[in-house]
Amino acid sequence: MSHSAQPTASLYIDGRPVEGQGAALPVHYPYTGEVIATLHEATGAQVAAATAAAAKAQPAWAALRPVERGRILMRAAMLIRERGEELARLETLDTGKPIQETRVADWPSGADALEYFAGLAATITGQTIPLGGDFVYTIREALGVCAGIGAWNYPSQIACWKAAPALVMGNAMVFKPSEETPLGALKLAEIFTEAGLPAGIFNVVQGRGAVGAALVTDPRVAKVSLTGSVSTGQKVYAAAAEGMRHVTMELGGKSPLIVFDDASLEDAIGAAMLANFYSSGQICSNGTRVFVQDGILPRFLERLAERLAGVKIGDPLDDDTQHGPIVSPAQLAKIRAAIERGQAEGARLVCGGVGEGAFVPPTVFADAGDDMFIAREEIFGPVMTVLRFATEEEAVTRANATPYGLAAGVFTRDLARGHRVAAALEAGTTWINAYNLTPVEAPFGGSKLSGVGRENSAAAIEHYSQLKSVYVGMGGVDAPY
Ligand code: NAD
């Protein structure tokens, strides 16, 4: 079957496909390396055209009843669910992730966000603050034009997670997907139009970092939401500050997963595998530092290696494949260099290794030290580092000794310890006897260098709106003049 995925045009501006006039952007299927589409970047003028279209359309959109905005998002979610198979295939071609993942995780979680915020839309109200006669009421109003910038690991989920709260609050959005995975956002734009979204409310521009930078500093942009690496986040946050723009920064991490002796071993191993190898390890919240208590460490490593030996690696479009290729040659090189460095620094390779072709197999290091590169730096690939610990206090101190704070997990059967450790871990999300579950109902985001702001849940609404206070004078004006 042909893998061609050429879209009608590269960009989506003011309700229609528009060809980019900038540099060519070939899109590769990571499994075969073949070019499945050739897109073109947006020029500066096209970025400006997109933000202008958004700014023009936004006031009428914000003036609709929230329930009407919600209805359109709900329709878009229905279309996504109806086209689940076609969209999963496109996501697999764009990212290389196994179709058994993209069927259940990517677009479906995007649809969840559209449904959740569609339902929430009509419930968002202000406050009345009595002042004994006079009073104040508050209005939660849209910010205006929001810029969304995505990473390549969950391109369609990221586009939906940003668009859903932005749009229900009456904002318009200009979204720039990652240059590695530009196809899903274009599909979302088409689906929105089909669902009845007015032209100009959701626009897509394509390009590398410079196009993102042009978008962030566009004078019409009031808010920037980025999903990406910490170093990009630092640049984008600084650039946004110049215009005092609101920001949400969903950045990287080096999250800890602490497994105590009393944990259910099979559950802890299953979670550690999900926390390191789902999406070939290309997940921001991955628990890549697995702290295992002395007593179960040998058994943990033995069973982990046994279970990993059964993982099916291969063609991502095969129903049975559980582990796909890495997104790009550049990312492959980065992961391989990290694995070589782990070996050079003296960690013991339990299984896996640098792999071949576009694949890096599930890789586990043991006997590692906290100061090794593999235990400190985000690799963003299928590389787990197992670290031995003795006491709870030691595990928590070492788990927190990182500049990142995206996520963390603890496995134990001791209820009090589970809650105590979850509270002590410095992270935006902590899991007890679970890992990497990010339902739309719960806030998600980072602390420390892993980001600011929260996506999902009602908390996201605050990051796509601002409060206006209206003071109402009920008596005369008591002026001293
Ligand atoms: P990246 O930082 O290289 O790129 C992210 C996006 O920013 C891309 O669209 C890129 O074109 C754009 N960009 C780059 N420079 C820019 C600039 N100066 N101005 C504006 N935009 C710019 O990240 P990536 O390699 O695509 O993704 C992997 C990273 O994303 C990892 O660090 C991962 O942890 C993180 N991530 C975080 C989350 C989260 O929710 N916290 C989710 C997924 C990925």
Short mmCIF file of C-alpha atoms and ligand atoms in Angstrom, two decimals:
data_model
loop_
_atom_site.label_atom_id
_atom_site.label_comp_id
_atom_site.label_asym_id
_atom_site.label_seq_id
_atom_site.Cartn_x
_atom_site.Cartn_y
_atom_site.Cartn_z
CA MET A 1 0.00 0.00 0.00
CA SER A 2 1.27 3.49 -0.84
CA HIS A 3 2.43 5.56 2.08
CA SER A 4 1.82 8.86 0.34
CA ALA A 5 0.22 11.38 2.66
CA GLN A 6 0.47 14.59 0.65
CA PRO A 7 -2.07 17.11 2.00
CA THR A 8 -4.01 19.51 -0.23
CA ALA A 9 -1.68 22.31 0.84
CA SER A 10 0.90 22.94 3.55
CA LEU A 11 -0.85 25.62 5.58
CA TYR A 12 -4.40 26.32 6.69
CA ILE A 13 -5.28 29.99 6.93
CA ASP A 14 -8.66 31.66 7.27
CA GLY A 15 -10.67 28.48 6.77
CA ARG A 16 -8.86 27.08 3.75
CA PRO A 17 -5.71 25.26 2.63
CA VAL A 18 -2.96 27.60 1.42
CA GLU A 19 0.38 26.55 -0.04
CA GLY A 20 3.45 27.65 1.91
CA GLN A 21 5.79 29.98 0.06
CA GLY A 22 8.87 29.21 2.14
CA ALA A 23 11.48 26.46 2.11
CA ALA A 24 10.57 22.86 1.31
CA LEU A 25 9.77 20.61 4.24
CA PRO A 26 9.98 16.91 3.33
CA VAL A 27 8.01 14.59 5.61
CA HIS A 28 9.59 11.17 6.15
CA TYR A 29 7.93 7.96 7.27
CA PRO A 30 10.33 7.00 10.05
CA TYR A 31 10.04 3.25 9.37
CA THR A 32 11.21 3.35 5.76
CA GLY A 33 12.71 6.82 5.50
CA GLU A 34 10.65 7.47 2.36
CA VAL A 35 9.27 10.94 1.69
CA ILE A 36 5.51 10.68 2.17
CA ALA A 37 4.75 14.36 1.60
CA THR A 38 6.57 17.54 0.71
CA LEU A 39 5.32 20.62 2.46
CA HIS A 40 6.53 24.21 2.36
CA GLU A 41 7.19 26.49 5.29
CA ALA A 42 5.18 29.62 5.88
CA THR A 43 6.94 32.87 5.06
CA GLY A 44 6.90 35.75 7.54
CA ALA A 45 4.08 37.32 5.52
CA GLN A 46 2.08 34.09 5.75
CA VAL A 47 2.54 33.89 9.51
CA ALA A 48 1.27 37.47 9.66
CA ALA A 49 -1.65 36.56 7.39
CA ALA A 50 -2.59 33.73 9.75
CA THR A 51 -2.51 35.87 12.89
CA ALA A 52 -4.41 38.63 11.05
CA ALA A 53 -7.12 36.16 10.01
CA ALA A 54 -7.30 34.92 13.60
CA ALA A 55 -7.52 38.45 15.02
CA LYS A 56 -10.27 39.37 12.56
CA ALA A 57 -12.40 36.29 13.25
CA GLN A 58 -11.94 36.14 17.03
CA PRO A 59 -14.36 38.83 18.31
CA ALA A 60 -17.42 37.28 16.61
CA TRP A 61 -16.39 33.84 17.89
CA ALA A 62 -16.02 35.18 21.42
CA ALA A 63 -19.47 36.79 21.16
CA LEU A 64 -21.20 33.44 20.60
CA ARG A 65 -22.85 31.67 23.48
CA PRO A 66 -20.33 29.25 25.01
CA VAL A 67 -22.72 26.36 24.42
CA GLU A 68 -22.56 27.11 20.68
CA ARG A 69 -18.78 27.02 20.70
CA GLY A 70 -18.91 23.79 22.67
CA ARG A 71 -21.27 22.22 20.15
CA ILE A 72 -18.77 22.75 17.32
CA LEU A 73 -15.95 21.18 19.32
CA MET A 74 -18.19 18.25 20.18
CA ARG A 75 -18.94 17.74 16.48
CA ALA A 76 -15.22 17.80 15.72
CA ALA A 77 -14.67 15.12 18.38
CA MET A 78 -17.38 12.96 16.77
CA LEU A 79 -15.71 13.27 13.36
CA ILE A 80 -12.37 12.27 14.88
CA ARG A 81 -13.90 9.18 16.46
CA GLU A 82 -15.70 8.22 13.23
CA ARG A 83 -12.41 8.44 11.32
CA GLY A 84 -10.34 6.74 13.97
CA GLU A 85 -8.66 4.20 11.70
CA GLU A 86 -7.74 6.66 8.94
CA LEU A 87 -6.37 9.15 11.48
CA ALA A 88 -4.40 6.49 13.36
CA ARG A 89 -2.74 5.46 10.11
CA LEU A 90 -1.80 9.04 9.30
CA GLU A 91 -0.38 9.53 12.80
CA THR A 92 1.68 6.36 12.41
CA LEU A 93 3.06 7.52 9.06
CA ASP A 94 3.87 10.94 10.54
CA THR A 95 5.52 9.67 13.75
CA GLY A 96 6.45 6.02 13.17
CA LYS A 97 4.59 4.99 16.33
CA PRO A 98 2.91 1.57 16.26
CA ILE A 99 -0.66 1.66 15.02
CA GLN A 100 -1.78 -0.23 18.13
CA GLU A 101 -0.77 2.94 20.04
CA THR A 102 -2.05 5.58 17.63
CA ARG A 103 -5.46 3.86 17.53
CA VAL A 104 -5.97 4.27 21.26
CA ALA A 105 -3.74 7.07 22.50
CA ASP A 106 -3.20 9.90 20.03
CA TRP A 107 -6.33 11.17 18.30
CA PRO A 108 -8.62 9.50 20.87
CA SER A 109 -7.05 11.56 23.67
CA GLY A 110 -7.37 14.64 21.45
CA ALA A 111 -11.07 13.87 21.04
CA ASP A 112 -11.34 13.45 24.82
CA ALA A 113 -10.04 17.01 25.23
CA LEU A 114 -12.50 18.41 22.70
CA GLU A 115 -15.38 16.63 24.45
CA TYR A 116 -14.24 17.66 27.92
CA PHE A 117 -13.86 21.36 27.10
CA ALA A 118 -17.00 21.35 24.95
CA GLY A 119 -18.89 20.22 28.04
CA LEU A 120 -17.15 22.68 30.29
CA ALA A 121 -17.73 25.68 28.01
CA ALA A 122 -21.17 26.63 29.24
CA THR A 123 -20.33 26.18 32.92
CA ILE A 124 -17.71 28.91 33.10
CA THR A 125 -19.06 31.87 34.99
CA GLY A 126 -17.78 34.86 36.96
CA GLN A 127 -18.10 35.85 40.59
CA THR A 128 -20.15 38.48 42.33
CA ILE A 129 -18.32 40.19 45.17
CA PRO A 130 -20.59 42.11 47.55
CA LEU A 131 -19.25 45.36 49.00
CA GLY A 132 -22.27 46.43 51.07
CA GLY A 133 -24.20 48.37 48.43
CA ASP A 134 -21.59 48.64 45.71
CA PHE A 135 -20.41 45.37 44.24
CA VAL A 136 -17.92 43.86 41.81
CA TYR A 137 -18.56 41.17 39.28
CA THR A 138 -15.94 39.35 37.31
CA ILE A 139 -15.91 38.29 33.68
CA ARG A 140 -13.60 35.56 32.45
CA GLU A 141 -12.76 36.79 28.98
CA ALA A 142 -10.78 35.47 26.04
CA LEU A 143 -7.17 36.56 25.55
CA GLY A 144 -7.51 36.97 21.77
CA VAL A 145 -5.08 35.22 19.44
CA CYS A 146 -3.19 32.27 20.96
CA ALA A 147 -0.14 30.67 19.40
CA GLY A 148 0.30 26.91 19.82
CA ILE A 149 3.64 25.24 19.06
CA GLY A 150 3.96 21.47 19.15
CA ALA A 151 6.55 18.73 19.65
CA TRP A 152 6.75 15.66 17.40
CA ASN A 153 5.90 12.87 19.78
CA TYR A 154 2.12 13.38 20.09
CA PRO A 155 1.38 15.84 17.26
CA SER A 156 -2.40 15.49 17.10
CA GLN A 157 -2.95 15.15 20.82
CA ILE A 158 -0.89 18.29 21.42
CA ALA A 159 -2.85 20.26 18.80
CA CYS A 160 -6.17 19.19 20.37
CA TRP A 161 -5.01 19.75 23.96
CA LYS A 162 -4.11 23.33 23.11
CA ALA A 163 -6.98 24.12 20.76
CA ALA A 164 -9.79 22.76 22.94
CA PRO A 165 -9.47 25.07 25.98
CA ALA A 166 -8.36 28.00 23.81
CA LEU A 167 -11.34 27.78 21.48
CA VAL A 168 -14.07 27.18 24.06
CA MET A 169 -12.93 30.33 25.85
CA GLY A 170 -13.49 32.34 22.66
CA ASN A 171 -9.87 32.64 21.53
CA ALA A 172 -8.55 32.03 18.03
CA MET A 173 -5.41 29.96 17.50
CA VAL A 174 -2.51 29.79 15.11
CA PHE A 175 -0.81 26.43 15.53
CA LYS A 176 2.65 25.46 14.35
CA PRO A 177 3.27 21.72 14.50
CA SER A 178 6.76 20.28 14.77
CA GLU A 179 8.56 20.28 11.43
CA GLU A 180 9.06 16.52 11.93
CA THR A 181 5.33 15.74 12.16
CA PRO A 182 3.31 18.40 10.34
CA LEU A 183 0.35 16.35 9.07
CA GLY A 184 -2.03 15.83 12.00
CA ALA A 185 -2.66 19.51 12.71
CA LEU A 186 -3.71 20.06 9.10
CA LYS A 187 -6.26 17.26 9.46
CA LEU A 188 -7.53 18.86 12.65
CA ALA A 189 -8.02 22.17 10.81
CA GLU A 190 -10.05 20.42 8.09
CA ILE A 191 -12.13 18.59 10.69
CA PHE A 192 -12.83 21.83 12.55
CA THR A 193 -14.06 23.46 9.34
CA GLU A 194 -16.29 20.47 8.63
CA ALA A 195 -17.65 20.67 12.18
CA GLY A 196 -18.68 24.29 11.58
CA LEU A 197 -15.79 26.28 13.06
CA PRO A 198 -15.77 29.76 11.53
CA ALA A 199 -12.88 30.60 9.19
CA GLY A 200 -9.83 32.05 10.92
CA ILE A 201 -10.43 30.52 14.36
CA PHE A 202 -7.94 27.66 13.92
CA ASN A 203 -5.04 28.20 11.55
CA VAL A 204 -1.95 26.10 10.86
CA VAL A 205 1.45 27.37 9.77
CA GLN A 206 4.37 25.06 9.06
CA GLY A 207 8.04 25.48 9.56
CA ARG A 208 11.14 25.00 11.61
CA GLY A 209 12.09 26.98 14.72
CA ALA A 210 12.37 30.34 12.94
CA VAL A 211 8.71 30.17 11.90
CA GLY A 212 7.81 29.44 15.52
CA ALA A 213 9.89 32.41 16.63
CA ALA A 214 8.11 34.70 14.14
CA LEU A 215 4.75 33.51 15.46
CA VAL A 216 5.69 34.06 19.12
CA THR A 217 6.68 37.69 18.53
CA ASP A 218 3.79 38.58 16.23
CA PRO A 219 2.17 41.66 17.79
CA ARG A 220 -1.32 40.15 17.54
CA VAL A 221 -0.39 37.11 19.65
CA ALA A 222 -1.53 37.39 23.28
CA LYS A 223 -0.57 33.94 24.50
CA VAL A 224 1.94 31.26 23.61
CA SER A 225 1.58 27.60 24.51
CA LEU A 226 4.64 25.50 23.71
CA THR A 227 5.27 21.79 24.02
CA GLY A 228 8.94 21.14 23.50
CA SER A 229 12.35 20.91 25.09
CA VAL A 230 13.55 23.00 28.01
CA SER A 231 16.05 24.92 25.88
CA THR A 232 13.36 25.89 23.35
CA GLY A 233 11.05 26.75 26.25
CA GLN A 234 13.60 29.13 27.69
CA LYS A 235 13.92 30.94 24.35
CA VAL A 236 10.19 31.08 23.72
CA TYR A 237 9.37 32.20 27.28
CA ALA A 238 11.91 35.02 26.99
CA ALA A 239 10.60 36.09 23.58
CA ALA A 240 7.02 36.05 24.86
CA ALA A 241 7.97 38.24 27.82
CA GLU A 242 8.80 41.19 25.62
CA GLY A 243 5.12 41.55 24.74
CA MET A 244 4.00 40.48 28.26
CA ARG A 245 2.27 37.52 26.64
CA HIS A 246 0.69 34.76 28.70
CA VAL A 247 2.53 31.44 28.43
CA THR A 248 2.08 27.74 28.98
CA MET A 249 5.32 25.77 28.79
CA GLU A 250 5.08 21.96 28.58
CA LEU A 251 8.71 20.94 28.57
CA GLY A 252 11.00 17.99 29.13
CA GLY A 253 11.88 15.94 32.16
CA LYS A 254 13.96 13.20 33.77
CA SER A 255 11.27 11.78 35.95
CA PRO A 256 11.81 9.29 38.79
CA LEU A 257 9.83 6.11 39.42
CA ILE A 258 10.46 4.68 42.90
CA VAL A 259 9.75 0.99 43.48
CA PHE A 260 9.73 -0.18 47.10
CA ASP A 261 10.35 -3.76 48.23
CA ASP A 262 6.69 -4.24 49.14
CA ALA A 263 5.36 -3.28 45.69
CA SER A 264 3.54 -5.68 43.41
CA LEU A 265 6.55 -6.68 41.34
CA GLU A 266 4.70 -7.46 38.11
CA ASP A 267 2.72 -4.21 38.29
CA ALA A 268 5.84 -2.18 39.01
CA ILE A 269 7.66 -3.79 36.09
CA GLY A 270 4.69 -3.26 33.78
CA ALA A 271 4.56 0.39 34.78
CA ALA A 272 8.32 0.82 34.39
CA MET A 273 8.06 -0.61 30.87
CA LEU A 274 5.18 1.71 29.99
CA ALA A 275 7.12 4.55 31.61
CA ASN A 276 10.11 4.00 29.34
CA PHE A 277 9.17 2.21 26.16
CA TYR A 278 5.71 3.37 25.06
CA SER A 279 6.09 5.47 21.90
CA SER A 280 9.64 4.11 21.69
CA GLY A 281 10.40 6.11 24.80
CA GLN A 282 9.58 9.44 23.17
CA ILE A 283 7.36 10.73 25.98
CA CYS A 284 8.05 13.82 28.07
CA SER A 285 6.78 12.39 31.36
CA ASN A 286 8.69 9.11 31.12
CA GLY A 287 10.04 7.69 34.36
CA THR A 288 13.54 7.18 33.06
CA ARG A 289 15.21 6.99 36.48
CA VAL A 290 13.82 3.85 38.06
CA PHE A 291 14.85 3.66 41.71
CA VAL A 292 14.48 0.08 42.93
CA GLN A 293 14.87 -0.87 46.59
CA ASP A 294 17.66 -3.31 47.48
CA GLY A 295 15.51 -6.29 48.39
CA ILE A 296 13.77 -6.71 45.03
CA LEU A 297 16.42 -5.36 42.69
CA PRO A 298 17.78 -8.71 41.38
CA ARG A 299 14.28 -10.11 40.81
CA PHE A 300 13.13 -6.82 39.25
CA LEU A 301 15.94 -6.84 36.67
CA GLU A 302 15.50 -10.52 35.90
CA ARG A 303 11.73 -10.30 35.27
CA LEU A 304 12.10 -7.00 33.41
CA ALA A 305 14.57 -8.60 30.98
CA GLU A 306 12.27 -11.62 30.54
CA ARG A 307 9.26 -9.47 29.77
CA LEU A 308 11.22 -7.21 27.43
CA ALA A 309 12.44 -10.22 25.45
CA GLY A 310 8.83 -10.68 24.30
CA VAL A 311 8.33 -7.13 22.96
CA LYS A 312 7.46 -7.16 19.25
CA ILE A 313 9.62 -4.71 17.34
CA GLY A 314 8.96 -3.93 13.69
CA ASP A 315 6.63 -2.48 11.08
CA PRO A 316 4.50 0.12 12.86
CA LEU A 317 1.53 -0.55 10.57
CA ASP A 318 1.39 -4.21 11.69
CA ASP A 319 -1.30 -4.73 14.29
CA ASP A 320 1.05 -6.77 16.46
CA THR A 321 3.97 -4.36 16.58
CA GLN A 322 4.58 -2.95 20.04
CA HIS A 323 7.79 -1.02 19.47
CA GLY A 324 8.38 1.17 16.44
CA PRO A 325 11.24 3.20 14.98
CA ILE A 326 12.62 6.49 16.27
CA VAL A 327 11.16 9.60 14.67
CA SER A 328 14.25 10.90 12.82
CA PRO A 329 17.91 10.19 12.09
CA ALA A 330 18.89 13.14 14.28
CA GLN A 331 16.98 11.76 17.26
CA LEU A 332 18.41 8.29 16.59
CA ALA A 333 21.93 9.66 16.72
CA LYS A 334 21.19 11.46 19.98
CA ILE A 335 19.81 8.31 21.62
CA ARG A 336 22.68 6.14 20.38
CA ALA A 337 25.24 8.62 21.68
CA ALA A 338 23.56 8.52 25.10
CA ILE A 339 23.66 4.70 25.16
CA GLU A 340 27.34 4.69 24.22
CA ARG A 341 28.04 7.24 26.91
CA GLY A 342 26.20 5.11 29.48
CA GLN A 343 28.49 2.20 28.63
CA ALA A 344 31.57 4.37 28.59
CA GLU A 345 30.73 5.75 32.03
CA GLY A 346 30.48 2.21 33.41
CA ALA A 347 26.77 1.44 33.67
CA ARG A 348 25.84 -2.18 32.99
CA LEU A 349 23.72 -2.88 29.92
CA VAL A 350 21.04 -5.34 31.02
CA CYS A 351 19.34 -5.53 27.64
CA GLY A 352 18.96 -3.58 24.42
CA GLY A 353 21.67 -1.39 22.96
CA VAL A 354 22.12 1.00 20.06
CA GLY A 355 20.05 -1.16 17.68
CA GLU A 356 20.11 -0.91 13.92
CA GLY A 357 18.36 0.89 11.10
CA ALA A 358 15.69 3.21 12.46
CA PHE A 359 15.26 1.13 15.63
CA VAL A 360 16.58 1.34 19.14
CA PRO A 361 15.35 -1.65 21.15
CA PRO A 362 14.10 -1.27 24.72
CA THR A 363 17.33 -0.63 26.59
CA VAL A 364 17.96 -1.02 30.31
CA PHE A 365 21.01 0.09 32.27
CA ALA A 366 21.72 -1.08 35.82
CA ASP A 367 24.53 -0.38 38.30
CA ALA A 368 24.28 3.27 37.30
CA GLY A 369 25.25 6.30 39.37
CA ASP A 370 23.09 9.39 39.80
CA ASP A 371 25.78 11.57 38.25
CA MET A 372 26.03 9.63 35.00
CA PHE A 373 24.76 11.31 31.84
CA ILE A 374 22.08 8.63 31.35
CA ALA A 375 20.72 9.37 34.86
CA ARG A 376 20.79 13.15 34.54
CA GLU A 377 19.82 14.14 30.99
CA GLU A 378 16.60 13.63 29.07
CA ILE A 379 17.38 11.14 26.28
CA PHE A 380 13.88 11.02 24.78
CA GLY A 381 14.26 7.46 23.63
CA PRO A 382 13.79 3.90 24.96
CA VAL A 383 16.51 4.00 27.59
CA MET A 384 15.76 3.11 31.22
CA THR A 385 18.29 3.64 33.98
CA VAL A 386 17.81 1.50 37.09
CA LEU A 387 19.24 2.92 40.30
CA ARG A 388 19.53 1.03 43.59
CA PHE A 389 18.35 2.56 46.87
CA ALA A 390 18.00 1.53 50.53
CA THR A 391 15.70 3.94 52.40
CA GLU A 392 12.64 6.05 51.62
CA GLU A 393 14.36 9.25 52.63
CA GLU A 394 17.32 8.49 50.40
CA ALA A 395 15.07 7.66 47.43
CA VAL A 396 13.08 10.89 47.74
CA THR A 397 16.19 13.05 48.13
CA ARG A 398 17.85 11.50 45.09
CA ALA A 399 14.64 11.56 43.04
CA ASN A 400 14.32 15.30 43.69
CA ALA A 401 17.96 16.07 42.89
CA THR A 402 17.20 17.20 39.35
CA PRO A 403 16.37 20.57 37.80
CA TYR A 404 13.31 18.96 36.15
CA GLY A 405 9.91 18.40 37.73
CA LEU A 406 7.46 17.06 35.21
CA ALA A 407 6.32 13.76 36.70
CA ALA A 408 7.16 11.06 39.24
CA GLY A 409 5.80 7.74 40.43
CA VAL A 410 5.88 5.47 43.44
CA PHE A 411 5.05 1.78 43.74
CA THR A 412 4.30 0.45 47.22
CA ARG A 413 1.57 -1.45 49.04
CA ASP A 414 2.02 0.81 52.09
CA LEU A 415 -0.80 3.35 51.80
CA ALA A 416 0.71 5.99 54.05
CA ARG A 417 4.09 5.74 52.36
CA GLY A 418 2.51 6.08 48.92
CA HIS A 419 0.86 9.37 49.82
CA ARG A 420 3.87 10.62 51.80
CA VAL A 421 6.24 10.03 48.90
CA ALA A 422 3.80 11.41 46.31
CA ALA A 423 3.61 14.61 48.37
CA ALA A 424 7.39 14.87 48.77
CA LEU A 425 8.27 14.38 45.12
CA GLU A 426 8.84 17.64 43.26
CA ALA A 427 6.74 17.16 40.14
CA GLY A 428 3.60 18.46 38.46
CA THR A 429 2.10 14.97 38.34
CA THR A 430 2.83 12.04 40.64
CA TRP A 431 1.37 8.57 40.33
CA ILE A 432 0.86 6.00 43.08
CA ASN A 433 0.85 2.43 41.73
CA ALA A 434 0.36 3.71 38.18
CA TYR A 435 2.43 5.60 35.62
CA ASN A 436 1.97 7.84 32.58
CA LEU A 437 -1.81 8.01 32.74
CA THR A 438 -2.82 11.55 31.79
CA PRO A 439 -6.61 11.72 31.56
CA VAL A 440 -8.06 15.00 30.35
CA GLU A 441 -9.90 15.36 33.67
CA ALA A 442 -6.62 15.90 35.57
CA PRO A 443 -4.26 18.89 35.34
CA PHE A 444 -1.00 18.14 33.56
CA GLY A 445 2.18 20.22 33.50
CA GLY A 446 5.58 20.70 34.99
CA SER A 447 7.28 22.25 37.97
CA LYS A 448 10.89 23.50 38.14
CA LEU A 449 12.49 23.57 34.66
CA SER A 450 9.75 21.34 33.21
CA GLY A 451 7.39 24.20 32.66
CA VAL A 452 4.74 26.63 33.76
CA GLY A 453 0.98 26.46 33.46
CA ARG A 454 -1.27 23.43 33.24
CA GLU A 455 -3.03 21.70 30.38
CA ASN A 456 -6.22 19.65 30.66
CA SER A 457 -8.87 19.88 33.40
CA ALA A 458 -10.64 23.07 34.44
CA ALA A 459 -7.22 24.46 35.39
CA ALA A 460 -6.39 24.93 31.70
CA ILE A 461 -9.19 27.48 31.36
CA GLU A 462 -7.23 29.91 33.55
CA HIS A 463 -4.37 29.76 31.08
CA TYR A 464 -6.54 30.69 28.09
CA SER A 465 -8.49 33.54 29.66
CA GLN A 466 -8.13 36.61 31.83
CA LEU A 467 -10.31 38.06 34.54
CA LYS A 468 -11.96 41.42 34.28
CA SER A 469 -13.35 43.05 37.42
CA VAL A 470 -16.34 45.32 36.93
CA TYR A 471 -16.94 47.66 39.87
CA VAL A 472 -20.54 48.83 40.12
CA GLY A 473 -21.18 52.01 42.08
CA MET A 474 -24.70 51.99 43.52
CA GLY A 475 -24.63 55.35 45.34
CA GLY A 476 -23.27 58.81 44.75
CA VAL A 477 -19.58 59.60 44.26
CA ASP A 478 -18.04 60.76 47.52
CA ALA A 479 -15.26 63.07 46.25
CA PRO A 480 -13.11 65.10 48.70
CA TYR A 481 -12.71 67.94 46.17
P1 NAD B 1 11.87 21.14 20.37
O1 NAD B 1 12.03 22.00 21.56
O2 NAD B 1 13.04 20.89 19.52
O3 NAD B 1 10.75 21.74 19.40
C1 NAD B 1 9.45 22.00 19.86
C2 NAD B 1 8.77 22.97 18.91
O4 NAD B 1 9.33 24.26 19.06
C3 NAD B 1 8.90 22.61 17.44
O5 NAD B 1 7.68 22.87 16.79
C4 NAD B 1 9.98 23.58 16.96
O6 NAD B 1 9.92 23.90 15.59
C5 NAD B 1 9.67 24.80 17.80
N1 NAD B 1 10.77 25.73 17.99
C6 NAD B 1 12.09 25.48 18.02
N2 NAD B 1 12.79 26.62 18.26
C7 NAD B 1 11.88 27.61 18.40
C8 NAD B 1 11.95 29.01 18.68
N3 NAD B 1 13.13 29.62 18.87
N4 NAD B 1 10.82 29.72 18.76
C9 NAD B 1 9.62 29.11 18.61
N5 NAD B 1 9.48 27.81 18.32
C10 NAD B 1 10.59 27.06 18.23
O7 NAD B 1 11.21 19.79 20.92
P2 NAD B 1 10.98 18.43 20.15
O8 NAD B 1 12.31 17.81 19.91
O9 NAD B 1 10.03 18.63 19.03
O10 NAD B 1 10.20 17.60 21.26
C11 NAD B 1 10.83 16.89 22.27
C12 NAD B 1 10.82 17.68 23.55
O11 NAD B 1 9.50 18.06 23.88
C13 NAD B 1 11.31 16.86 24.73
O12 NAD B 1 12.14 17.64 25.54
C14 NAD B 1 10.04 16.50 25.45
O13 NAD B 1 10.20 16.21 26.81
C15 NAD B 1 9.19 17.71 25.23
N6 NAD B 1 7.78 17.39 25.39
C16 NAD B 1 7.09 17.86 26.48
C17 NAD B 1 5.76 17.54 26.67
C18 NAD B 1 4.97 18.04 27.86
O14 NAD B 1 3.76 18.02 27.82
N7 NAD B 1 5.60 18.49 28.92
C19 NAD B 1 5.11 16.75 25.73
C20 NAD B 1 5.82 16.28 24.63
C21 NAD B 1 7.16 16.62 24.46
#
